[in-house]
Amino acid sequence: MDEQERTRVGARLLEDAQGLGLSLDRRQTDALVEYLAQLSRWNRTYNLTAIREVEAMRVQHILDCLAIVPLLRQLLPAQATLLDVGSGGGLPGVVLAVMEPGWVVTCVDAVEKKMAFVRQVSGVLRLPNLKAQHARVETLAIEPVDVVISRAFASLDDFAALAGRHVREDGTLAAMKGREPGDEITALLAHGEWRVAAIHPLLVPGLDAQRCLLLMERTHAGA
């Protein structure tokens, strides 16, 4: 992106973030614009995402991930740990790390080139709270975290089975989905270990599609 396009993208991000109840400072705006530039540049060679146009990336990737920030802020303290499973090019992990410097965000993906990209982004954006691990989630060795989150990673049941062990005893599994996945919720509940604590519809500016965030907790949580 040239400087003119960066300015346009930054202005649109500021405006749409306000519609999500978010106020972006200069550091956050510049970081998100640079992330888009890096994603666009790397995508030409490494196919990090099927979306090619910067404006489409801005809406379908950045705004989609920004939409969950107010909900996670209600759930988490200023200092927290998060694991982004099946992160791909760092979504939503990079966006969360930009928005909350006190959140330590670890992105994990089975594709090494995608984690190489996230490590590059961590350096370019100067995000010491953003980490990347090349691994399959079922073999990952990591201390339990406050929230394990996924974006279009797997069914709720598979997500819980593969990633649930990485959640602290009183922590949360968070799944970004399209429309409310009734069949997946039924399958999850049938196993009895996890339950859906809340389903939050998401209104993403410029995106004509249903989106929601599901928050899950262990069935014995708080018992």
mmCIF file of C-alpha atoms in Angstrom:
data_model
loop_
_atom_site.group_PDB
_atom_site.id
_atom_site.type_symbol
_atom_site.label_atom_id
_atom_site.label_comp_id
_atom_site.label_asym_id
_atom_site.label_seq_id
_atom_site.Cartn_x
_atom_site.Cartn_y
_atom_site.Cartn_z
ATOM 1 C CA MET A 1 0.000 0.000 0.000
ATOM 2 C CA ASP A 2 1.207 3.502 -0.777
ATOM 3 C CA GLU A 3 0.839 6.332 1.745
ATOM 4 C CA GLN A 4 -2.385 7.586 0.209
ATOM 5 C CA GLU A 5 -4.025 4.190 0.501
ATOM 6 C CA ARG A 6 -2.723 3.773 4.061
ATOM 7 C CA THR A 7 -4.350 7.084 5.002
ATOM 8 C CA ARG A 8 -7.673 6.046 3.452
ATOM 9 C CA VAL A 9 -7.631 2.632 5.138
ATOM 10 C CA GLY A 10 -6.741 4.174 8.492
ATOM 11 C CA ALA A 11 -9.579 6.702 8.246
ATOM 12 C CA ARG A 12 -12.092 3.953 7.448
ATOM 13 C CA LEU A 13 -10.833 1.843 10.337
ATOM 14 C CA LEU A 14 -11.272 4.743 12.760
ATOM 15 C CA GLU A 15 -14.812 5.380 11.578
ATOM 16 C CA ASP A 16 -15.940 1.760 11.612
ATOM 17 C CA ALA A 17 -14.259 1.065 14.956
ATOM 18 C CA GLN A 18 -16.386 3.826 16.469
ATOM 19 C CA GLY A 19 -19.439 1.957 15.193
ATOM 20 C CA LEU A 20 -18.218 -1.040 17.197
ATOM 21 C CA GLY A 21 -17.838 1.077 20.328
ATOM 22 C CA LEU A 22 -14.047 1.192 20.012
ATOM 23 C CA SER A 23 -11.745 4.187 20.037
ATOM 24 C CA LEU A 24 -8.504 3.533 18.170
ATOM 25 C CA ASP A 25 -5.457 5.585 19.096
ATOM 26 C CA ARG A 26 -2.727 6.424 16.600
ATOM 27 C CA ARG A 27 -0.572 3.457 17.628
ATOM 28 C CA GLN A 28 -3.426 0.980 17.170
ATOM 29 C CA THR A 29 -4.548 2.479 13.857
ATOM 30 C CA ASP A 30 -1.036 2.497 12.407
ATOM 31 C CA ALA A 31 -0.431 -1.072 13.603
ATOM 32 C CA LEU A 32 -3.625 -2.407 12.033
ATOM 33 C CA VAL A 33 -2.898 -0.625 8.738
ATOM 34 C CA GLU A 34 0.644 -2.014 8.717
ATOM 35 C CA TYR A 35 -0.705 -5.496 9.486
ATOM 36 C CA LEU A 36 -2.970 -5.223 6.439
ATOM 37 C CA ALA A 37 -0.018 -4.106 4.337
ATOM 38 C CA GLN A 38 2.081 -7.043 5.542
ATOM 39 C CA LEU A 39 -0.780 -9.479 4.979
ATOM 40 C CA SER A 40 -1.309 -8.203 1.445
ATOM 41 C CA ARG A 41 2.418 -8.365 0.666
ATOM 42 C CA TRP A 42 2.989 -11.869 2.054
ATOM 43 C CA ASN A 43 -0.229 -13.148 0.528
ATOM 44 C CA ARG A 44 1.180 -12.766 -2.977
ATOM 45 C CA THR A 45 3.728 -15.485 -2.246
ATOM 46 C CA TYR A 46 2.446 -17.545 0.670
ATOM 47 C CA ASN A 47 -1.335 -17.616 0.173
ATOM 48 C CA LEU A 48 -2.161 -16.730 3.780
ATOM 49 C CA THR A 49 -5.778 -15.909 2.970
ATOM 50 C CA ALA A 50 -8.132 -16.422 0.046
ATOM 51 C CA ILE A 51 -9.156 -12.767 0.268
ATOM 52 C CA ARG A 52 -6.933 -10.633 -1.944
ATOM 53 C CA GLU A 53 -8.297 -7.084 -1.938
ATOM 54 C CA VAL A 54 -7.161 -4.810 0.895
ATOM 55 C CA GLU A 55 -10.642 -3.358 1.446
ATOM 56 C CA ALA A 56 -12.156 -6.838 1.680
ATOM 57 C CA MET A 57 -9.420 -7.831 4.149
ATOM 58 C CA ARG A 58 -10.150 -4.724 6.190
ATOM 59 C CA VAL A 59 -13.814 -5.663 6.562
ATOM 60 C CA GLN A 60 -13.755 -9.468 6.616
ATOM 61 C CA HIS A 61 -10.601 -9.829 8.693
ATOM 62 C CA ILE A 62 -9.830 -6.700 10.730
ATOM 63 C CA LEU A 63 -13.342 -5.452 11.492
ATOM 64 C CA ASP A 64 -14.600 -8.985 12.051
ATOM 65 C CA CYS A 65 -11.930 -9.445 14.726
ATOM 66 C CA LEU A 66 -12.364 -5.965 16.205
ATOM 67 C CA ALA A 67 -16.051 -6.795 16.745
ATOM 68 C CA ILE A 68 -15.171 -9.261 19.519
ATOM 69 C CA VAL A 69 -12.880 -6.885 21.448
ATOM 70 C CA PRO A 70 -15.603 -5.198 23.554
ATOM 71 C CA LEU A 71 -16.958 -8.616 24.589
ATOM 72 C CA LEU A 72 -13.526 -9.946 25.546
ATOM 73 C CA ARG A 73 -12.800 -6.765 27.494
ATOM 74 C CA GLN A 74 -15.877 -7.479 29.596
ATOM 75 C CA LEU A 75 -14.698 -11.033 30.158
ATOM 76 C CA LEU A 76 -10.997 -10.471 30.844
ATOM 77 C CA PRO A 77 -8.865 -8.263 33.080
ATOM 78 C CA ALA A 78 -6.220 -5.916 31.712
ATOM 79 C CA GLN A 79 -3.610 -8.653 32.166
ATOM 80 C CA ALA A 80 -4.646 -11.981 30.618
ATOM 81 C CA THR A 81 -3.428 -14.885 28.500
ATOM 82 C CA LEU A 82 -5.040 -16.008 25.256
ATOM 83 C CA LEU A 83 -4.379 -18.795 22.771
ATOM 84 C CA ASP A 84 -5.511 -18.343 19.164
ATOM 85 C CA VAL A 85 -5.975 -21.852 17.717
ATOM 86 C CA GLY A 86 -5.786 -22.402 13.958
ATOM 87 C CA SER A 87 -4.663 -18.799 13.741
ATOM 88 C CA GLY A 88 -3.635 -18.839 10.082
ATOM 89 C CA GLY A 89 -2.189 -15.411 9.343
ATOM 90 C CA GLY A 90 -2.866 -14.262 12.908
ATOM 91 C CA LEU A 91 -6.616 -13.781 13.081
ATOM 92 C CA PRO A 92 -7.875 -12.818 15.569
ATOM 93 C CA GLY A 93 -4.619 -13.034 17.545
ATOM 94 C CA VAL A 94 -2.758 -10.126 15.958
ATOM 95 C CA VAL A 95 -5.747 -7.805 16.249
ATOM 96 C CA LEU A 96 -6.249 -8.698 19.935
ATOM 97 C CA ALA A 97 -2.557 -8.147 20.693
ATOM 98 C CA VAL A 98 -2.693 -4.724 19.025
ATOM 99 C CA MET A 99 -5.794 -3.683 20.946
ATOM 100 C CA GLU A 100 -4.689 -4.877 24.398
ATOM 101 C CA PRO A 101 -0.952 -4.685 25.215
ATOM 102 C CA GLY A 102 -1.630 -6.404 28.558
ATOM 103 C CA TRP A 103 -2.993 -9.522 26.895
ATOM 104 C CA VAL A 104 -0.325 -12.087 26.076
ATOM 105 C CA VAL A 105 -1.562 -13.696 22.849
ATOM 106 C CA THR A 106 -0.083 -16.894 21.435
ATOM 107 C CA CYS A 107 -1.046 -17.865 17.896
ATOM 108 C CA VAL A 108 -0.757 -21.535 16.984
ATOM 109 C CA ASP A 109 -1.103 -23.143 13.572
ATOM 110 C CA ALA A 110 0.037 -26.378 11.926
ATOM 111 C CA VAL A 111 1.398 -24.470 8.898
ATOM 112 C CA GLU A 112 4.908 -23.156 9.534
ATOM 113 C CA LYS A 113 4.808 -20.356 6.909
ATOM 114 C CA LYS A 114 1.778 -18.841 8.627
ATOM 115 C CA MET A 115 3.518 -18.768 11.991
ATOM 116 C CA ALA A 116 6.630 -17.336 10.329
ATOM 117 C CA PHE A 117 4.393 -14.515 9.130
ATOM 118 C CA VAL A 118 3.000 -13.912 12.626
ATOM 119 C CA ARG A 119 6.524 -13.805 14.047
ATOM 120 C CA GLN A 120 7.444 -11.255 11.363
ATOM 121 C CA VAL A 121 4.375 -9.186 12.235
ATOM 122 C CA SER A 122 5.243 -9.315 15.943
ATOM 123 C CA GLY A 123 8.611 -7.740 15.157
ATOM 124 C CA VAL A 124 7.426 -5.192 12.606
ATOM 125 C CA LEU A 125 4.546 -3.996 14.801
ATOM 126 C CA ARG A 126 6.678 -4.128 17.972
ATOM 127 C CA LEU A 127 4.252 -6.399 19.801
ATOM 128 C CA PRO A 128 6.164 -8.186 22.592
ATOM 129 C CA ASN A 129 2.823 -9.619 23.761
ATOM 130 C CA LEU A 130 2.316 -11.501 20.466
ATOM 131 C CA LYS A 131 3.857 -14.958 20.115
ATOM 132 C CA ALA A 132 3.621 -17.731 17.516
ATOM 133 C CA GLN A 133 4.015 -21.492 17.769
ATOM 134 C CA HIS A 134 4.136 -23.922 14.877
ATOM 135 C CA ALA A 135 2.298 -26.985 16.199
ATOM 136 C CA ARG A 136 -0.882 -28.992 16.057
ATOM 137 C CA VAL A 137 -3.119 -27.971 18.929
ATOM 138 C CA GLU A 138 -3.461 -31.559 20.164
ATOM 139 C CA THR A 139 0.334 -31.827 20.617
ATOM 140 C CA LEU A 140 0.939 -28.284 21.847
ATOM 141 C CA ALA A 141 2.772 -27.906 25.165
ATOM 142 C CA ILE A 142 1.717 -24.662 26.840
ATOM 143 C CA GLU A 143 0.594 -23.452 30.261
ATOM 144 C CA PRO A 144 -3.222 -23.225 30.519
ATOM 145 C CA VAL A 145 -4.586 -19.826 29.495
ATOM 146 C CA ASP A 146 -7.572 -17.660 30.377
ATOM 147 C CA VAL A 147 -9.168 -17.903 26.920
ATOM 148 C CA VAL A 148 -8.672 -20.218 23.969
ATOM 149 C CA ILE A 149 -10.222 -18.676 20.877
ATOM 150 C CA SER A 150 -10.767 -19.902 17.331
ATOM 151 C CA ARG A 151 -12.078 -18.401 14.113
ATOM 152 C CA ALA A 152 -13.536 -20.930 11.684
ATOM 153 C CA PHE A 153 -11.235 -23.610 13.090
ATOM 154 C CA ALA A 154 -13.500 -26.620 13.707
ATOM 155 C CA SER A 155 -16.891 -27.678 15.012
ATOM 156 C CA LEU A 156 -17.557 -26.721 18.634
ATOM 157 C CA ASP A 157 -17.269 -30.352 19.735
ATOM 158 C CA ASP A 158 -13.933 -30.851 17.967
ATOM 159 C CA PHE A 159 -12.681 -27.480 19.204
ATOM 160 C CA ALA A 160 -13.455 -28.438 22.802
ATOM 161 C CA ALA A 161 -11.924 -31.894 22.413
ATOM 162 C CA LEU A 162 -8.697 -30.602 20.845
ATOM 163 C CA ALA A 163 -8.182 -27.324 22.669
ATOM 164 C CA GLY A 164 -10.148 -27.600 25.911
ATOM 165 C CA ARG A 165 -7.174 -28.910 27.872
ATOM 166 C CA HIS A 166 -5.340 -25.633 27.237
ATOM 167 C CA VAL A 167 -8.014 -23.625 29.119
ATOM 168 C CA ARG A 168 -7.554 -22.847 32.814
ATOM 169 C CA GLU A 169 -10.037 -24.547 35.123
ATOM 170 C CA ASP A 170 -12.211 -21.416 35.311
ATOM 171 C CA GLY A 171 -11.333 -20.207 31.810
ATOM 172 C CA THR A 172 -13.283 -19.853 28.584
ATOM 173 C CA LEU A 173 -13.422 -21.379 25.126
ATOM 174 C CA ALA A 174 -14.456 -18.725 22.590
ATOM 175 C CA ALA A 175 -15.519 -19.598 19.043
ATOM 176 C CA MET A 176 -16.105 -17.075 16.273
ATOM 177 C CA LYS A 177 -18.843 -18.406 13.990
ATOM 178 C CA GLY A 178 -21.222 -17.349 11.246
ATOM 179 C CA ARG A 179 -24.851 -18.116 12.024
ATOM 180 C CA GLU A 180 -25.674 -19.726 15.369
ATOM 181 C CA PRO A 181 -24.572 -23.390 14.982
ATOM 182 C CA GLY A 182 -27.477 -25.271 16.551
ATOM 183 C CA ASP A 183 -26.336 -28.748 15.527
ATOM 184 C CA GLU A 184 -22.819 -28.100 16.800
ATOM 185 C CA ILE A 185 -24.178 -26.912 20.151
ATOM 186 C CA THR A 186 -26.256 -30.078 20.472
ATOM 187 C CA ALA A 187 -23.204 -32.255 19.758
ATOM 188 C CA LEU A 188 -21.120 -30.300 22.264
ATOM 189 C CA LEU A 189 -23.695 -30.680 25.030
ATOM 190 C CA ALA A 190 -24.040 -34.402 24.350
ATOM 191 C CA HIS A 191 -20.482 -34.937 25.573
ATOM 192 C CA GLY A 192 -21.257 -33.180 28.833
ATOM 193 C CA GLU A 193 -17.898 -31.554 29.585
ATOM 194 C CA TRP A 194 -18.538 -28.096 28.111
ATOM 195 C CA ARG A 195 -21.622 -25.899 27.892
ATOM 196 C CA VAL A 196 -22.429 -22.712 26.017
ATOM 197 C CA ALA A 197 -22.419 -19.876 28.529
ATOM 198 C CA ALA A 198 -23.365 -17.122 26.062
ATOM 199 C CA ILE A 199 -23.972 -16.448 22.381
ATOM 200 C CA HIS A 200 -23.281 -12.885 21.256
ATOM 201 C CA PRO A 201 -24.462 -11.734 17.813
ATOM 202 C CA LEU A 202 -21.883 -9.549 16.065
ATOM 203 C CA LEU A 203 -22.674 -6.652 13.754
ATOM 204 C CA VAL A 204 -19.614 -6.099 11.583
ATOM 205 C CA PRO A 205 -19.668 -2.808 9.626
ATOM 206 C CA GLY A 206 -19.748 -3.435 5.885
ATOM 207 C CA LEU A 207 -20.212 -7.192 6.239
ATOM 208 C CA ASP A 208 -23.519 -8.573 4.977
ATOM 209 C CA ALA A 209 -23.325 -11.874 6.824
ATOM 210 C CA GLN A 210 -24.352 -13.316 10.163
ATOM 211 C CA ARG A 211 -21.588 -13.493 12.745
ATOM 212 C CA CYS A 212 -21.559 -14.500 16.392
ATOM 213 C CA LEU A 213 -19.197 -15.239 19.263
ATOM 214 C CA LEU A 214 -19.899 -18.280 21.426
ATOM 215 C CA LEU A 215 -18.443 -18.427 24.930
ATOM 216 C CA MET A 216 -18.139 -21.884 26.503
ATOM 217 C CA GLU A 217 -17.263 -23.000 30.018
ATOM 218 C CA ARG A 218 -16.792 -26.347 31.704
ATOM 219 C CA THR A 219 -20.034 -27.816 33.010
ATOM 220 C CA HIS A 220 -18.625 -27.977 36.535
ATOM 221 C CA ALA A 221 -17.273 -24.410 36.458
ATOM 222 C CA GLY A 222 -18.213 -22.605 39.598
ATOM 223 C CA ALA A 223 -19.711 -25.710 41.152
#
